[in-house]
Short mmCIF file of C-alpha atoms and ligand atoms in Angstrom, two decimals:
data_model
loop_
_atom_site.label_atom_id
_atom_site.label_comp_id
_atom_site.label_asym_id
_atom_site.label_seq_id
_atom_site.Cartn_x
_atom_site.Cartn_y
_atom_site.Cartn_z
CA UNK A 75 3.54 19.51 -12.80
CA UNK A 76 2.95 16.89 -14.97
CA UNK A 77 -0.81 15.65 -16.21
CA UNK A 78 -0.68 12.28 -15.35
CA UNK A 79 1.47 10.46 -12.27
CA UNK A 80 2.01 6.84 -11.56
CA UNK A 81 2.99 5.16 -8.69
CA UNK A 82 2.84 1.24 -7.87
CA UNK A 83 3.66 -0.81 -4.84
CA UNK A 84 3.67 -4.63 -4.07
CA UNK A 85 2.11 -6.88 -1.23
CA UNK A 86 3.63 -8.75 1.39
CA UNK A 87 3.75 -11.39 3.72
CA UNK A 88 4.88 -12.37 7.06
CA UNK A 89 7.66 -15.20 6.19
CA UNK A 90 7.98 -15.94 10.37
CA UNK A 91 7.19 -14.80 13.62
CA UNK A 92 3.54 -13.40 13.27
CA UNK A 93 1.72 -13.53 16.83
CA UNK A 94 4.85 -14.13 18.54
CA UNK A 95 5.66 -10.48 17.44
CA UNK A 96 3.16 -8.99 19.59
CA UNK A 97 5.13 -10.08 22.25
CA UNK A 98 8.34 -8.64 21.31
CA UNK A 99 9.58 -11.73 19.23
CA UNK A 100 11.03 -10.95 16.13
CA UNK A 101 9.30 -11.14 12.54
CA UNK A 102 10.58 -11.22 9.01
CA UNK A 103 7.78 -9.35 6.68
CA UNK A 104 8.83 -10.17 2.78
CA UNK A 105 7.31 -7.70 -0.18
CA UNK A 106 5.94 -9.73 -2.88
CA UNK A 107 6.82 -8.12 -5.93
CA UNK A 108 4.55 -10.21 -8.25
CA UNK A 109 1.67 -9.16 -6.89
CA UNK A 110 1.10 -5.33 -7.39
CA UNK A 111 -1.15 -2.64 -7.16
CA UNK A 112 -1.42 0.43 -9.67
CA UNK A 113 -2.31 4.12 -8.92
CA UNK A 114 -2.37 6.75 -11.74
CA UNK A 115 -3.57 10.10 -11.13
CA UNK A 116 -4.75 12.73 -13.88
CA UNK A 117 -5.97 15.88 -13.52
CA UNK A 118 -9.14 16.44 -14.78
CA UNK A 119 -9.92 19.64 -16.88
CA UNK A 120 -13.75 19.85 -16.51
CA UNK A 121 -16.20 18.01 -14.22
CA UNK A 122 -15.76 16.98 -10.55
CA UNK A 123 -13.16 14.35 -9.22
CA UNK A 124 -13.79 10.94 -9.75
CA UNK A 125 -11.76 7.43 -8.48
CA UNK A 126 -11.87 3.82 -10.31
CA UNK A 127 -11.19 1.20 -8.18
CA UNK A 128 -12.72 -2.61 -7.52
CA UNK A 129 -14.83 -1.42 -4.56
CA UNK A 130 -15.97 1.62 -6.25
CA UNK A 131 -16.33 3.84 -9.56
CA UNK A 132 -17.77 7.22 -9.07
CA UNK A 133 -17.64 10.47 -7.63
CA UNK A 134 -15.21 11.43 -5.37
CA UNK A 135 -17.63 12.75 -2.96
CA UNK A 136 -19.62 9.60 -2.92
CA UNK A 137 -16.78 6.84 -1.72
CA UNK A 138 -17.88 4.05 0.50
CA UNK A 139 -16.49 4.39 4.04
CA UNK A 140 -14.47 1.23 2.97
CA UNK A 141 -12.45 3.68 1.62
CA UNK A 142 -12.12 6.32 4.08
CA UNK A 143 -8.61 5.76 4.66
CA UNK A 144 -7.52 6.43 1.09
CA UNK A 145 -10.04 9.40 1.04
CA UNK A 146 -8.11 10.92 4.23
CA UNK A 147 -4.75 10.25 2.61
CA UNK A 148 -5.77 11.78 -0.90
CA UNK A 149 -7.19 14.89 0.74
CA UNK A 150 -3.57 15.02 2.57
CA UNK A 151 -1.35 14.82 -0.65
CA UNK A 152 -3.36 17.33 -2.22
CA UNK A 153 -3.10 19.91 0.39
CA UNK A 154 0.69 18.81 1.14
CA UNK A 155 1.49 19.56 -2.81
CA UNK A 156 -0.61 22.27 -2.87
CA UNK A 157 -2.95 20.56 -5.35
CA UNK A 158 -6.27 21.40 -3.72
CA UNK A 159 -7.63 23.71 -6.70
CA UNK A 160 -7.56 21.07 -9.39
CA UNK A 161 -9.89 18.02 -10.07
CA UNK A 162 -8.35 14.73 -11.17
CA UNK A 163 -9.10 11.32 -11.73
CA UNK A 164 -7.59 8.13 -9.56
CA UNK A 165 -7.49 4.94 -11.21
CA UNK A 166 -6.25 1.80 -9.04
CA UNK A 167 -5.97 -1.45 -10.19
CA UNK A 168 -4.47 -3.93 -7.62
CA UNK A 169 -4.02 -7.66 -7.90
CA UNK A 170 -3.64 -7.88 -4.38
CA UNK A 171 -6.69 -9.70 -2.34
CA UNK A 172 -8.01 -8.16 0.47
CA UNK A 173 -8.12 -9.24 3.79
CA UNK A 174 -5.69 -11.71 3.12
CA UNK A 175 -2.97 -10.82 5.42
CA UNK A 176 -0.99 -9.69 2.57
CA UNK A 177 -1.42 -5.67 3.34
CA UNK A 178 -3.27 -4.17 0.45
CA UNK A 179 -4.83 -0.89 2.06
CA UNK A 180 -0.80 -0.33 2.60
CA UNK A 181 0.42 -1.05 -1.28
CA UNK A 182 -2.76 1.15 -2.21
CA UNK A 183 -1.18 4.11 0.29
CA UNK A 184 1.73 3.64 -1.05
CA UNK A 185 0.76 3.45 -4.60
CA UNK A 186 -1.08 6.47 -4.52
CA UNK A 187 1.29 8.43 -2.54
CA UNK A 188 3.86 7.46 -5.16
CA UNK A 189 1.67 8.84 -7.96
CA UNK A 190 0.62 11.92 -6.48
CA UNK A 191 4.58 12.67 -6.17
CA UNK A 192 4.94 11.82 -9.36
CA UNK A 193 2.33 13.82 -10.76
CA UNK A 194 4.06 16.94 -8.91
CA UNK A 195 7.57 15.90 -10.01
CA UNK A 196 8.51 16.27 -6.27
CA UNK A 197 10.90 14.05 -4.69
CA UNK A 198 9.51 11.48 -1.94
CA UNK A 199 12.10 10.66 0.56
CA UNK A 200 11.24 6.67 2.12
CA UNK A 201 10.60 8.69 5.74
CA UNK A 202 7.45 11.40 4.19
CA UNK A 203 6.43 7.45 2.01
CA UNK A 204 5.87 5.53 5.66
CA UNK A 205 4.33 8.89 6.87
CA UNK A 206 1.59 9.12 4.35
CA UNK A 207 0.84 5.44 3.87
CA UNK A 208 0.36 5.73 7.81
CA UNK A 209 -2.71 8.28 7.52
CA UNK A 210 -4.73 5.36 5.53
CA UNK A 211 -3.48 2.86 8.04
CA UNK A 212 -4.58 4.71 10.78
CA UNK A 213 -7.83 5.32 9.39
CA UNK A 214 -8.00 1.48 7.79
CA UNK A 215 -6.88 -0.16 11.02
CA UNK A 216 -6.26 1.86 13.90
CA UNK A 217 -3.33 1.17 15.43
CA UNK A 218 -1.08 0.28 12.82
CA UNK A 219 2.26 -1.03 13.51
CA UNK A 220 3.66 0.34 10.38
CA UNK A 221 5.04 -3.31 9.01
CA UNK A 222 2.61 -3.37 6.21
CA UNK A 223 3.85 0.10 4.28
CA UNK A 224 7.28 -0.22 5.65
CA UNK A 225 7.30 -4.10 3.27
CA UNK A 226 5.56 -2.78 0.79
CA UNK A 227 7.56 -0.16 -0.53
CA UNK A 228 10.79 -2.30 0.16
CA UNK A 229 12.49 -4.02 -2.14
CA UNK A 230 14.38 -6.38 0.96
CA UNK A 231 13.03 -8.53 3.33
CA UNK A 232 12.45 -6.86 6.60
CA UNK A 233 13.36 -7.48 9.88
CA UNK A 234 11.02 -6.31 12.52
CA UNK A 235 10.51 -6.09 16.48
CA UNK A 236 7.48 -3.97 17.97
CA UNK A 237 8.48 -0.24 18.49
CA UNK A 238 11.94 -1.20 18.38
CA UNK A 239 13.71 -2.43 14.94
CA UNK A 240 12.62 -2.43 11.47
CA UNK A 241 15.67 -2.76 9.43
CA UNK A 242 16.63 -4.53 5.68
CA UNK A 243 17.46 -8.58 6.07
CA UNK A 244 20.20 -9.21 3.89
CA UNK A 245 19.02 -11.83 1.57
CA UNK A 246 21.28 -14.56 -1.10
CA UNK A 247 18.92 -16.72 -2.43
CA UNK A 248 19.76 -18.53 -5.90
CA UNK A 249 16.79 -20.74 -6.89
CA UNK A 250 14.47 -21.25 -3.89
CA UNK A 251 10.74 -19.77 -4.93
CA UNK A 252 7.75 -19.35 -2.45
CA UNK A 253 4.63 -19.73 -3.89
CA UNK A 254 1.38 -18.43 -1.63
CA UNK A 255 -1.74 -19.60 -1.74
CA UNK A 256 -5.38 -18.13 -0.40
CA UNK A 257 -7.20 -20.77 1.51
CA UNK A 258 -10.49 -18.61 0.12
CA UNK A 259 -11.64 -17.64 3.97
CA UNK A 260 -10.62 -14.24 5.23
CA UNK A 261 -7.97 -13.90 7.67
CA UNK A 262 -9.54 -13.01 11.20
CA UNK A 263 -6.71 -10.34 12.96
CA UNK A 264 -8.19 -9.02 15.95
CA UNK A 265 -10.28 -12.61 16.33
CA UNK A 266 -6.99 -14.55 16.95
CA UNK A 267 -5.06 -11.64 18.33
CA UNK A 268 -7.47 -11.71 21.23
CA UNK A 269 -7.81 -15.25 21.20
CA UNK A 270 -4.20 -15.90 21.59
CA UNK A 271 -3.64 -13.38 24.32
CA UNK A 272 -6.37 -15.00 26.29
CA UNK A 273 -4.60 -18.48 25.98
CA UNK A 274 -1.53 -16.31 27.37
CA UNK A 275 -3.56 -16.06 30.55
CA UNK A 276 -5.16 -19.30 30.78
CA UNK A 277 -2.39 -21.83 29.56
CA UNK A 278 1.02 -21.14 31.08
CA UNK A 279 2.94 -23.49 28.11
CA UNK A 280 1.57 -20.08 25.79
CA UNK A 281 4.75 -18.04 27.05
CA UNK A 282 6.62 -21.34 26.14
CA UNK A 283 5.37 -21.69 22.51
CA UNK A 284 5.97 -17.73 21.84
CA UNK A 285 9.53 -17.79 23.00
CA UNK A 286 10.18 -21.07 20.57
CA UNK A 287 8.76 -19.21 18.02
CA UNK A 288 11.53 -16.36 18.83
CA UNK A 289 13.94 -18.82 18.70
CA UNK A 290 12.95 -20.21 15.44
CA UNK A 291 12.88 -16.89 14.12
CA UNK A 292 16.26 -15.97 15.33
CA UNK A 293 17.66 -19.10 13.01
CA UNK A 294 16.63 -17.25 9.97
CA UNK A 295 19.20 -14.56 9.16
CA UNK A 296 21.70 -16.86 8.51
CA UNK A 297 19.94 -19.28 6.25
CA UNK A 298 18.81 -16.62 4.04
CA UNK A 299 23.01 -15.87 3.89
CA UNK A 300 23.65 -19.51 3.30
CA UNK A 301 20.97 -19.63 0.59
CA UNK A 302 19.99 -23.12 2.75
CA UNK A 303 16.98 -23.62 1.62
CA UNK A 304 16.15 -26.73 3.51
CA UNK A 305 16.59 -25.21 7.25
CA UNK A 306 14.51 -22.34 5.79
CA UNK A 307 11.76 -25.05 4.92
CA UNK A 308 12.31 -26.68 8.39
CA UNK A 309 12.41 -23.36 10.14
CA UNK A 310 9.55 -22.34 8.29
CA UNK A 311 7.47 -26.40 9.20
CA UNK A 312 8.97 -25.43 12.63
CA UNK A 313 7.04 -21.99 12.80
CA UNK A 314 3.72 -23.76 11.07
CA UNK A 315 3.55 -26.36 13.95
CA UNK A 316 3.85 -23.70 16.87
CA UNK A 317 1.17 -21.38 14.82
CA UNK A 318 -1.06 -24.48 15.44
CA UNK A 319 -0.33 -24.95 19.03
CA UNK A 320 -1.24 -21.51 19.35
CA UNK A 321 -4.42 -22.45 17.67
CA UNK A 322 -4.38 -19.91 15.08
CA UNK A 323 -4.57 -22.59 12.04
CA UNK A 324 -7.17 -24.30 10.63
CA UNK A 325 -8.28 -27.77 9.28
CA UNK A 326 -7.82 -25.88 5.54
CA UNK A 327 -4.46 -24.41 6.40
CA UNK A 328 -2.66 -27.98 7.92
CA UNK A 329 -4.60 -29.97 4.64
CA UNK A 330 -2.98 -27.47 2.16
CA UNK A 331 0.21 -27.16 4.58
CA UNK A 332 0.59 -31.12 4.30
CA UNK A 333 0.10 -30.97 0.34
CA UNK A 334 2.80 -28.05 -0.07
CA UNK A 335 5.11 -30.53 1.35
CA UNK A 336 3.70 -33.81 -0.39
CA UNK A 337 4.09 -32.03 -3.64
CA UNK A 338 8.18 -31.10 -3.11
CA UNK A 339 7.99 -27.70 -0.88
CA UNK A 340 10.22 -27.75 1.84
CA UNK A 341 8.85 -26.02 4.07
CA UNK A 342 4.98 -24.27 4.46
CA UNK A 343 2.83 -22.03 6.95
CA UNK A 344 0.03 -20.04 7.72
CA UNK A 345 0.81 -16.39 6.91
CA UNK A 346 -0.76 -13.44 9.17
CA UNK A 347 -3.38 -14.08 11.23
CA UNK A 348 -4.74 -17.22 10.83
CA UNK A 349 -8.35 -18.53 11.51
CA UNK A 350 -8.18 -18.37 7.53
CA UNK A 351 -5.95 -16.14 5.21
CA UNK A 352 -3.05 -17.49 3.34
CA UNK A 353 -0.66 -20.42 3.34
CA UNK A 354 3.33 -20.39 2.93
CA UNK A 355 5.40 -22.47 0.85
CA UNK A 356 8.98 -22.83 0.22
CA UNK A 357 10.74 -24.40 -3.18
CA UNK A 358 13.59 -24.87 -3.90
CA UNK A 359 13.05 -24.16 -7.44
CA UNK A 360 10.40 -22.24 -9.97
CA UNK A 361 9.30 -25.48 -11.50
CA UNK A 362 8.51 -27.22 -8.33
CA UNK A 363 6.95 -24.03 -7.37
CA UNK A 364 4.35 -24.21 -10.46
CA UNK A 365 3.71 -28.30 -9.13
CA UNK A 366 2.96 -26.92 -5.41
CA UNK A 367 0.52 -24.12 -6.68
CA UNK A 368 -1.09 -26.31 -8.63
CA UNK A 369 -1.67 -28.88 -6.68
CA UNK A 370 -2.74 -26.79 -3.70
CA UNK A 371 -6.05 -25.75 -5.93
CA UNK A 372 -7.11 -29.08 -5.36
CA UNK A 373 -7.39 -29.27 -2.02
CA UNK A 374 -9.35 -26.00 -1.83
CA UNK A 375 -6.89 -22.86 -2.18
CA UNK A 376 -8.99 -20.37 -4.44
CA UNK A 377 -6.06 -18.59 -5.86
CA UNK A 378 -2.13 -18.94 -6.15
CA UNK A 379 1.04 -16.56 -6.63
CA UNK A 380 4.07 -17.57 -7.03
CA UNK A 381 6.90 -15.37 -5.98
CA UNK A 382 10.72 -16.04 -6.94
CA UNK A 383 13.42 -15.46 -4.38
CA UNK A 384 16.64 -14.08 -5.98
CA UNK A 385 14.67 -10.70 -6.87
CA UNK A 386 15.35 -8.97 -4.01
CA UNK A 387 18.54 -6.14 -3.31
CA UNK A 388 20.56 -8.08 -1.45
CA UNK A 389 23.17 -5.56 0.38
CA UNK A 390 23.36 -1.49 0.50
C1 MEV B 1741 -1.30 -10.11 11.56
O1 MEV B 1741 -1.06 -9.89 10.18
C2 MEV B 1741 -0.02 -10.32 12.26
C3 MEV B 1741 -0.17 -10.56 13.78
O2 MEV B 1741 1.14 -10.84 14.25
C4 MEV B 1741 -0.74 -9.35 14.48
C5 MEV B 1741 0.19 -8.16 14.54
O3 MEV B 1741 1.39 -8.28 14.35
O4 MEV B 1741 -0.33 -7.04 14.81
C6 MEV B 1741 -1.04 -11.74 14.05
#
């Protein structure tokens, strides 16, 4: 065993077909490398076990329920490695917002997972990874469809449909950069998850907009082949303008959405939820990219990333 492991992990977003994936459409999840979280994990040689973090510094026994999920899946690698008779010391250190839509109780499983492995010089297989992240997820949020861990410890794009696919997109992108941006108001999940399925029952087009958005979706795979950037901007517009007839946006998301495209994006959406979170943007190059960010701080987004597009392992 060795005194100190490390493990990291990145965030992600959904590039298309969030909501519409409840109902069986497919979705295309992308891992954000450039924004990361940390875990490092030392054993401690005296005193009682202790965890650094932004929500909390202290005593291991004293962590916030916040953090109950991480607490269940920390108490699970140390009985799976056989690790329960030693006190250590977890340090996180994360870049990724919270509540954003852009999974950061997953990157934090999977970053501590990771170190814990590490720390035991054991080999973690991508199948016992997705298991262990899912303890905190089920803890965190319940019924987790397993999207969020499954992107963040990817290093592809992922292509996703409920209980049934969850497979690597083949991706051949040259110069085309997204850049996200946090419209500073927390994403609302379960709000417009309920919300839309009532509009299911009361408004007949819904079934209509959800199977467009399917359609849209569907258009992807082979644009991300093509490296055409443009369709992927107009397929992404496309995906933006449905969100909104589903009523999922907000007067933030369609001013910064507008802006993206004003200053050269070609393409921009909500991301996630909606009813706040993060906006989408597409361009076609990094400098463009730096122009979009910043001009999206001033109509209101509170923070930017920008994420290049060519990083990703393109085929097995
Ligand atoms: C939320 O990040 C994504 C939604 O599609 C809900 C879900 O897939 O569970 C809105």
């Amino acid at each position: 065993m060795k005194k100190i492991g490390f493990g990291a992990s990145s965030a992600k977003i959904i590039w298309f077909g969030e909501h519409s994936v409840v109902y069986g459409q497919p979705a295309i999840a992308l891992p954000l490398p450039a924004v990361k979280v940390s875990a490092q994990i030392k054993i401690r040689q005296q005193g009682t076990s202790q965890i650094f973090s932004r929500y909390y510094d202290g005593d291991w026994d004293q962590v916030p329920v916040e953090m109950a999920g991480i607490k269940q899946l920390t108490e699970s690698l140390r009985h799976q490695l056989g690790l329960t008779d030693y006190q250590f010391q977890l340090v996180i250190d994360s870049d990724i917002p919270a509540e954003r839509g852009m999974g950061s109780s997953a990157a934090t499983a999977v970053a501590i997972t990771r170190a814990f492995f590490d720390l035991s010089e054991k080999h973690l297989t991508r199948t016992d990874l997705l298991k262990a992240a899912n303890i905190a997820e089920q803890v965190t949020h319940g019924n987790p469809s397993g999207l969020d861990a499954a992107t963040a410890s990817a290093k592809w794009p992922i292509w996703y449909v409920k209980n049934k696919e969850n497979t690597k997109l083949p991706i051949n992108l040259s110069t085309a950069t997204m850049v996200i941006a946090d419209s500073g108001v927390k994403g609302k999940t379960s709000v417009a998850v309920n919300q839309v399925k009532e509009q299911l029952i009361i408004d007949p087009k819904t079934q209509d907009i959800i199977d467009k958005m399917g359609a849209v979706v569907n258009q992807v795979p082979s644009a991300l082949i093509a490296d055409d950037v443009p369709l992927l901007g107009s397929l992404m517009n496309q995906n933006h303008n449905l969100l909104r007839q589903l009523n999922v946006s907000t007067p933030q998301l369609d001013l910064m959405q507008i802006q993206a495209l004003d200053s050269g994006a070609f393409g921009a959406k909500l991301t996630g939820s909606g009813l706040g979170g993060c906006l989408i943007a597409i361009a076609p190059n990094l400098i463009i990219a730096q122009k979009v960010a910043n001009d999206l701080f001033q109509v209101g987004a509170s923070a930017t990333w920008i994420q290049p597009l060519n990083q990703f392992e393109k085929q097995d």
